[in-house]
PDB file of C-alpha atoms in Angstrom:
ATOM      1  CA  LYS G   1     115.935 116.448  98.016  1.00 88.00           C
ATOM      2  CA  GLU G   2     116.791 119.775  96.411  1.00 89.00           C
ATOM      3  CA  ALA G   3     119.096 120.688  99.289  1.00 91.00           C
ATOM      4  CA  LEU G   4     120.929 117.373  99.012  1.00 93.00           C
ATOM      5  CA  THR G   5     121.481 117.765  95.278  1.00 93.00           C
ATOM      6  CA  PHE G   6     122.421 121.476  95.500  1.00 94.00           C
ATOM      7  CA  PRO G   7     126.221 120.845  95.501  1.00 92.00           C
ATOM      8  CA  TYR G   8     125.916 118.773  92.323  1.00 92.00           C
ATOM      9  CA  ARG G   9     123.268 120.828  90.562  1.00 91.00           C
ATOM     10  CA  TYR G  10     124.902 124.214  91.172  1.00 95.00           C
ATOM     11  CA  GLY G  11     128.283 123.579  92.817  1.00 95.00           C
ATOM     12  CA  LEU G  12     129.882 121.956  89.790  1.00 94.00           C
ATOM     13  CA  ASP G  13     128.840 124.810  87.502  1.00 95.00           C
ATOM     14  CA  PHE G  14     130.142 127.289  90.091  1.00 97.00           C
ATOM     15  CA  GLU G  15     133.563 125.615  90.139  1.00 96.00           C
ATOM     16  CA  SER G  16     133.587 125.386  86.355  1.00 96.00           C
ATOM     17  CA  ALA G  17     132.895 129.126  86.041  1.00 97.00           C
ATOM     18  CA  LEU G  18     135.719 129.952  88.464  1.00 96.00           C
ATOM     19  CA  LEU G  19     138.088 127.594  86.655  1.00 96.00           C
ATOM     20  CA  THR G  20     137.303 129.247  83.333  1.00 96.00           C
ATOM     21  CA  SER G  21     137.642 132.716  84.835  1.00 95.00           C
ATOM     22  CA  GLY G  22     140.866 132.361  86.802  1.00 93.00           C
ATOM     23  CA  GLY G  23     142.269 128.873  86.582  1.00 95.00           C
ATOM     24  CA  ARG G  24     142.881 126.326  89.315  1.00 93.00           C
ATOM     25  CA  GLN G  25     143.977 128.857  91.914  1.00 94.00           C
ATOM     26  CA  LYS G  26     140.723 130.782  91.654  1.00 93.00           C
ATOM     27  CA  ALA G  27     138.587 127.659  91.457  1.00 93.00           C
ATOM     28  CA  PHE G  28     140.097 125.563  94.240  1.00 93.00           C
ATOM     29  CA  VAL G  29     141.752 128.056  96.592  1.00 95.00           C
ATOM     30  CA  GLY G  30     139.691 131.187  96.026  1.00 94.00           C
ATOM     31  CA  PRO G  31     136.408 129.947  97.571  1.00 94.00           C
ATOM     32  CA  PHE G  32     138.227 129.000 100.795  1.00 94.00           C
ATOM     33  CA  VAL G  33     139.936 132.390 101.024  1.00 95.00           C
ATOM     34  CA  SER G  34     136.768 134.290 100.112  1.00 95.00           C
ATOM     35  CA  PRO G  35     133.736 131.994 100.520  1.00 96.00           C
ATOM     36  CA  PRO G  36     130.466 132.700  98.682  1.00 96.00           C
ATOM     37  CA  ARG G  37     128.169 134.865 100.802  1.00 93.00           C
ATOM     38  CA  SER G  38     124.884 133.303  99.697  1.00 95.00           C
ATOM     39  CA  THR G  39     123.297 130.588  97.598  1.00 96.00           C
ATOM     40  CA  ARG G  40     122.791 133.278  94.944  1.00 97.00           C
ATOM     41  CA  GLN G  41     126.545 133.549  94.410  1.00 97.00           C
ATOM     42  CA  ILE G  42     126.787 129.793  93.846  1.00 97.00           C
ATOM     43  CA  MET G  43     123.701 129.579  91.639  1.00 97.00           C
ATOM     44  CA  GLU G  44     124.900 132.575  89.633  1.00 97.00           C
ATOM     45  CA  PRO G  45     128.716 132.525  89.626  1.00 97.00           C
ATOM     46  CA  LYS G  46     128.904 135.881  87.833  1.00 97.00           C
ATOM     47  CA  THR G  47     127.634 137.552  91.005  1.00 97.00           C
ATOM     48  CA  TYR G  48     130.471 135.962  92.992  1.00 97.00           C
ATOM     49  CA  LEU G  49     133.078 136.870  90.391  1.00 96.00           C
ATOM     50  CA  SER G  50     131.885 140.490  90.257  1.00 96.00           C
ATOM     51  CA  GLY G  51     131.865 140.806  94.064  1.00 95.00           C
ATOM     52  CA  GLU G  52     128.183 141.743  94.082  1.00 95.00           C
ATOM     53  CA  GLN G  53     127.031 143.289  97.364  1.00 94.00           C
ATOM     54  CA  ILE G  54     123.295 143.184  98.100  1.00 94.00           C
ATOM     55  CA  PRO G  55     122.184 145.833 100.631  1.00 94.00           C
ATOM     56  CA  PRO G  56     120.400 144.453 103.716  1.00 93.00           C
ATOM     57  CA  VAL G  57     116.615 144.268 103.535  1.00 95.00           C
ATOM     58  CA  PRO G  58     115.034 146.647 106.091  1.00 94.00           C
ATOM     59  CA  LEU G  59     113.950 144.806 109.228  1.00 95.00           C
ATOM     60  CA  VAL G  60     110.763 145.438 111.143  1.00 96.00           C
ATOM     61  CA  ASP G  61     110.932 145.993 114.894  1.00 96.00           C
ATOM     62  CA  PHE G  62     110.136 142.433 115.961  1.00 96.00           C
ATOM     63  CA  LYS G  63     109.919 143.201 119.679  1.00 94.00           C
ATOM     64  CA  LYS G  64     107.566 146.133 119.225  1.00 96.00           C
ATOM     65  CA  ASP G  65     105.410 144.913 116.349  1.00 97.00           C
ATOM     66  CA  LEU G  66     105.121 141.323 117.598  1.00 97.00           C
ATOM     67  CA  LEU G  67     104.802 142.123 121.285  1.00 96.00           C
ATOM     68  CA  ASN G  68     101.846 139.754 121.684  1.00 96.00           C
ATOM     69  CA  TYR G  69     103.471 136.857 119.815  1.00 97.00           C
ATOM     70  CA  GLU G  70     105.995 134.228 120.791  1.00 96.00           C
ATOM     71  CA  ARG G  71     108.708 133.463 118.250  1.00 96.00           C
ATOM     72  CA  PHE G  72     108.676 130.011 116.694  1.00 96.00           C
ATOM     73  CA  ASP G  73     111.377 130.489 114.051  1.00 97.00           C
ATOM     74  CA  LEU G  74     113.093 133.142 111.976  1.00 96.00           C
ATOM     75  CA  GLY G  75     115.749 133.249 109.312  1.00 96.00           C
ATOM     76  CA  ALA G  76     116.817 134.350 105.854  1.00 95.00           C
ATOM     77  CA  MET G  77     115.007 133.288 102.688  1.00 95.00           C
ATOM     78  CA  GLY G  78     117.765 132.994 100.122  1.00 96.00           C
ATOM     79  CA  GLU G  79     117.644 132.638  96.372  1.00 97.00           C
ATOM     80  CA  PHE G  80     117.755 128.854  96.630  1.00 97.00           C
ATOM     81  CA  ASP G  81     114.781 128.833  99.042  1.00 96.00           C
ATOM     82  CA  VAL G  82     112.830 131.031  96.649  1.00 97.00           C
ATOM     83  CA  ALA G  83     113.723 128.803  93.697  1.00 96.00           C
ATOM     84  CA  VAL G  84     112.462 125.693  95.526  1.00 96.00           C
ATOM     85  CA  LEU G  85     109.253 127.497  96.478  1.00 95.00           C
ATOM     86  CA  MET G  86     108.561 128.582  92.907  1.00 96.00           C
ATOM     87  CA  ASP G  87     109.567 125.219  91.438  1.00 95.00           C
ATOM     88  CA  GLN G  88     106.801 123.682  93.536  1.00 94.00           C
ATOM     89  CA  TYR G  89     104.063 126.208  92.879  1.00 95.00           C
ATOM     90  CA  ALA G  90     104.863 127.631  89.438  1.00 95.00           C
ATOM     91  CA  GLY G  91     107.080 125.085  87.695  1.00 95.00           C
ATOM     92  CA  SER G  92     110.786 125.108  86.923  1.00 93.00           C
ATOM     93  CA  ASP G  93     110.535 127.259  83.782  1.00 95.00           C
ATOM     94  CA  THR G  94     108.795 130.132  85.571  1.00 95.00           C
ATOM     95  CA  SER G  95     111.028 129.663  88.577  1.00 96.00           C
ATOM     96  CA  SER G  96     114.185 129.980  86.449  1.00 95.00           C
ATOM     97  CA  GLU G  97     112.827 133.187  84.962  1.00 96.00           C
ATOM     98  CA  VAL G  98     112.015 134.827  88.295  1.00 97.00           C
ATOM     99  CA  TYR G  99     114.396 133.650  91.015  1.00 97.00           C
ATOM    100  CA  PRO G 100     117.528 135.410  89.614  1.00 97.00           C
ATOM    101  CA  ALA G 101     115.708 138.685  90.374  1.00 98.00           C
ATOM    102  CA  TRP G 102     115.787 137.938  94.129  1.00 98.00           C
ATOM    103  CA  ARG G 103     117.574 140.622  96.131  1.00 98.00           C
ATOM    104  CA  GLY G 104     117.096 139.523  99.738  1.00 97.00           C
ATOM    105  CA  GLY G 105     114.454 138.310 102.149  1.00 97.00           C
ATOM    106  CA  TYR G 106     113.620 136.954 105.587  1.00 98.00           C
ATOM    107  CA  TYR G 107     110.795 135.264 107.476  1.00 98.00           C
ATOM    108  CA  TYR G 108     109.493 135.249 111.048  1.00 98.00           C
ATOM    109  CA  ALA G 109     107.057 132.610 112.328  1.00 98.00           C
ATOM    110  CA  ALA G 110     105.221 133.044 115.635  1.00 97.00           C
ATOM    111  CA  ARG G 111     102.177 132.106 117.696  1.00 96.00           C
ATOM    112  CA  PRO G 112     100.055 134.301 119.972  1.00 96.00           C
ATOM    113  CA  LYS G 113     101.413 134.246 123.523  1.00 95.00           C
ATOM    114  CA  GLY G 114      99.528 131.825 125.750  1.00 93.00           C
ATOM    115  CA  ASP G 115      97.832 130.067 122.830  1.00 93.00           C
ATOM    116  CA  PRO G 116     100.111 127.229 121.641  1.00 89.00           C
ATOM    117  CA  GLY G 117      97.271 125.557 119.732  1.00 91.00           C
ATOM    118  CA  SER G 118      96.646 128.526 117.444  1.00 94.00           C
ATOM    119  CA  PRO G 119      97.707 128.515 113.767  1.00 94.00           C
ATOM    120  CA  LEU G 120     101.297 129.474 113.111  1.00 96.00           C
ATOM    121  CA  ALA G 121     101.522 133.076 111.905  1.00 98.00           C
ATOM    122  CA  LEU G 122     104.073 134.051 109.253  1.00 98.00           C
ATOM    123  CA  LEU G 123     105.799 137.251 108.232  1.00 98.00           C
ATOM    124  CA  TYR G 124     107.735 137.025 104.957  1.00 98.00           C
ATOM    125  CA  VAL G 125     109.553 139.962 103.373  1.00 98.00           C
ATOM    126  CA  SER G 126     111.335 139.781 100.024  1.00 98.00           C
ATOM    127  CA  ARG G 127     113.000 142.323  97.765  1.00 98.00           C
ATOM    128  CA  TRP G 128     113.445 142.077  93.997  1.00 98.00           C
ATOM    129  CA  SER G 129     115.458 143.631  91.201  1.00 98.00           C
ATOM    130  CA  SER G 130     112.466 145.630  89.943  1.00 98.00           C
ATOM    131  CA  PRO G 131     108.802 146.345  90.729  1.00 98.00           C
ATOM    132  CA  GLU G 132     107.871 144.106  87.798  1.00 98.00           C
ATOM    133  CA  LYS G 133     109.669 141.091  89.263  1.00 98.00           C
ATOM    134  CA  ALA G 134     108.239 141.827  92.694  1.00 98.00           C
ATOM    135  CA  GLY G 135     104.738 141.778  91.223  1.00 98.00           C
ATOM    136  CA  GLN G 136     105.432 138.562  89.374  1.00 97.00           C
ATOM    137  CA  PHE G 137     106.682 136.808  92.510  1.00 98.00           C
ATOM    138  CA  ALA G 138     103.743 138.121  94.530  1.00 98.00           C
ATOM    139  CA  ALA G 139     101.329 136.645  91.985  1.00 97.00           C
ATOM    140  CA  ILE G 140     103.026 133.246  92.229  1.00 97.00           C
ATOM    141  CA  TYR G 141     102.794 133.370  96.016  1.00 97.00           C
ATOM    142  CA  ALA G 142      99.129 134.374  95.805  1.00 97.00           C
ATOM    143  CA  LYS G 143      98.330 131.471  93.484  1.00 96.00           C
ATOM    144  CA  SER G 144      99.972 129.069  95.929  1.00 96.00           C
ATOM    145  CA  LEU G 145      97.416 129.896  98.631  1.00 96.00           C
ATOM    146  CA  THR G 146      94.761 127.637  97.108  1.00 94.00           C
ATOM    147  CA  MET G 147      97.243 124.748  97.270  1.00 94.00           C
ATOM    148  CA  ARG G 148      98.244 125.430 100.865  1.00 95.00           C
ATOM    149  CA  TYR G 149      94.839 126.101 102.426  1.00 96.00           C
ATOM    150  CA  ARG G 150      91.568 124.199 102.148  1.00 95.00           C
ATOM    151  CA  GLN G 151      89.393 127.321 102.223  1.00 95.00           C
ATOM    152  CA  VAL G 152      90.593 130.457 100.452  1.00 96.00           C
ATOM    153  CA  GLN G 153      88.396 133.450  99.685  1.00 95.00           C
ATOM    154  CA  SER G 154      89.739 136.541  97.950  1.00 94.00           C
ATOM    155  CA  SER G 155      88.305 139.991  98.499  1.00 85.00           C
ATOM    156  CA  ASP G 156      89.914 141.259  95.280  1.00 90.00           C
ATOM    157  CA  PHE G 157      90.048 138.433  92.718  1.00 92.00           C
ATOM    158  CA  GLU G 158      86.862 136.732  91.560  1.00 89.00           C
ATOM    159  CA  LYS G 159      87.049 132.942  91.891  1.00 85.00           C
ATOM    160  CA  ASN G 160      90.651 133.367  93.092  1.00 86.00           C
ATOM    161  CA  ILE G 161      91.824 133.937  89.533  1.00 93.00           C
ATOM    162  CA  ILE G 162      95.158 135.733  89.968  1.00 95.00           C
ATOM    163  CA  PRO G 163      96.850 137.606  87.099  1.00 96.00           C
ATOM    164  CA  ASP G 164     100.516 136.993  86.292  1.00 96.00           C
ATOM    165  CA  SER G 165     101.555 140.101  88.213  1.00 97.00           C
ATOM    166  CA  ILE G 166      99.976 142.003  91.096  1.00 97.00           C
ATOM    167  CA  THR G 167     100.709 145.241  92.914  1.00 97.00           C
ATOM    168  CA  GLY G 168      99.287 146.996  95.948  1.00 97.00           C
ATOM    169  CA  LYS G 169      97.691 145.250  98.910  1.00 97.00           C
ATOM    170  CA  HIS G 170      95.411 142.225  98.577  1.00 97.00           C
ATOM    171  CA  THR G 171      93.638 140.156 101.211  1.00 97.00           C
ATOM    172  CA  TRP G 172      92.475 136.548 101.458  1.00 97.00           C
ATOM    173  CA  THR G 173      90.503 134.783 104.178  1.00 97.00           C
ATOM    174  CA  THR G 174      91.482 131.206 105.052  1.00 97.00           C
ATOM    175  CA  GLU G 175      90.550 128.650 107.692  1.00 97.00           C
ATOM    176  CA  GLU G 176      93.668 129.736 109.606  1.00 96.00           C
ATOM    177  CA  GLY G 177      93.112 133.470 109.420  1.00 96.00           C
ATOM    178  CA  ILE G 178      93.791 136.396 107.119  1.00 97.00           C
ATOM    179  CA  VAL G 179      96.544 136.492 104.493  1.00 98.00           C
ATOM    180  CA  GLU G 180      97.731 139.825 103.153  1.00 98.00           C
ATOM    181  CA  ILE G 181     100.179 140.377 100.300  1.00 98.00           C
ATOM    182  CA  ASP G 182     101.395 143.944  99.910  1.00 98.00           C
ATOM    183  CA  VAL G 183     103.570 144.898  96.936  1.00 98.00           C
ATOM    184  CA  ARG G 184     105.208 148.307  96.976  1.00 97.00           C
ATOM    185  CA  GLY G 185     107.919 149.010  94.461  1.00 97.00           C
ATOM    186  CA  ASP G 186     110.523 146.258  94.612  1.00 97.00           C
ATOM    187  CA  THR G 187     109.388 144.897  98.000  1.00 98.00           C
ATOM    188  CA  VAL G 188     106.805 142.221  98.834  1.00 98.00           C
ATOM    189  CA  LEU G 189     105.327 141.844 102.320  1.00 98.00           C
ATOM    190  CA  VAL G 190     103.374 138.693 103.172  1.00 98.00           C
ATOM    191  CA  THR G 191     101.564 138.244 106.487  1.00 98.00           C
ATOM    192  CA  GLU G 192      99.591 135.129 107.339  1.00 98.00           C
ATOM    193  CA  SER G 193      97.345 134.474 110.360  1.00 97.00           C
ATOM    194  CA  PHE G 194      98.300 137.584 112.352  1.00 98.00           C
ATOM    195  CA  ASP G 195      95.615 139.767 113.890  1.00 96.00           C
ATOM    196  CA  GLN G 196      94.765 142.914 111.937  1.00 96.00           C
ATOM    197  CA  ALA G 197      96.470 145.349 114.325  1.00 96.00           C
ATOM    198  CA  THR G 198      99.732 143.407 114.084  1.00 97.00           C
ATOM    199  CA  MET G 199      99.553 143.233 110.288  1.00 97.00           C
ATOM    200  CA  ASP G 200      99.015 146.997 110.135  1.00 96.00           C
ATOM    201  CA  ALA G 201     101.968 147.607 112.467  1.00 97.00           C
ATOM    202  CA  LEU G 202     104.268 145.371 110.407  1.00 97.00           C
ATOM    203  CA  GLU G 203     103.195 147.053 107.188  1.00 97.00           C
ATOM    204  CA  ASN G 204     103.756 150.574 108.506  1.00 96.00           C
ATOM    205  CA  ASP G 205     107.081 149.654 110.091  1.00 96.00           C
ATOM    206  CA  LEU G 206     108.489 147.892 107.020  1.00 96.00           C
ATOM    207  CA  PHE G 207     107.536 150.395 104.371  1.00 95.00           C
ATOM    208  CA  SER G 208     108.393 153.469 106.412  1.00 89.00           C
ATOM    209  CA  GLY G 209     111.810 151.890 107.093  1.00 66.00           C
ATOM    210  CA  ALA G 210     112.284 151.019 103.416  1.00 60.00           C
ATOM    211  CA  ALA G 211     111.429 154.570 102.384  1.00 57.00           C
ATOM    212  CA  ALA G 212     113.885 156.005 104.918  1.00 55.00           C
ATOM    213  CA  ALA G 213     116.646 153.673 103.683  1.00 57.00           C
ATOM    214  CA  LYS G 214     116.252 154.948 100.109  1.00 58.00           C
ATOM    215  CA  GLN G 215     116.528 158.611 101.106  1.00 51.00           C
TER     216      GLN G 215
END
């Protein structure tokens, strides 16, 4: 439903902002000459008008780290995807406060090779405008676990009571395996239902790559 209404909910405001900024030429010709690069630029027209460039989020080595898994799906998680996720699990007010801080993300879903009946494992990486926003998003994601799984047990939070912001690495046990959320600086790593060795490899690969990119 949200995807179907996206052009009306955000597209009209996008065109209105371009019309105000540069007239009919900018509003009706400009987007065809230089199309928006992401849902973020449509949801927040000022980022399109300023020519904002978001650096790529460091990728893990999928072939090496997920050698024992078979890919099910992968793709980008844009600002619109994040907004829909947070609308569902945190409400529209909180979502509107947090999603503009999105600065890139991707997911990779897979199953262990030779075991098609196993739970689907998920890698989700997201980057944010600040460590504070990263911690806030991570807390929202953590709170969603009790709505997505029937059995959730935290090793860090008593009675699964999650604060409004978290940092560092935290682990939950579910009926489909282990969930880890690791927050370091402006980056959030989520792994669900992978074996421990694979989670450790993904963690080391991502954060060593992120550190190298900042040097």
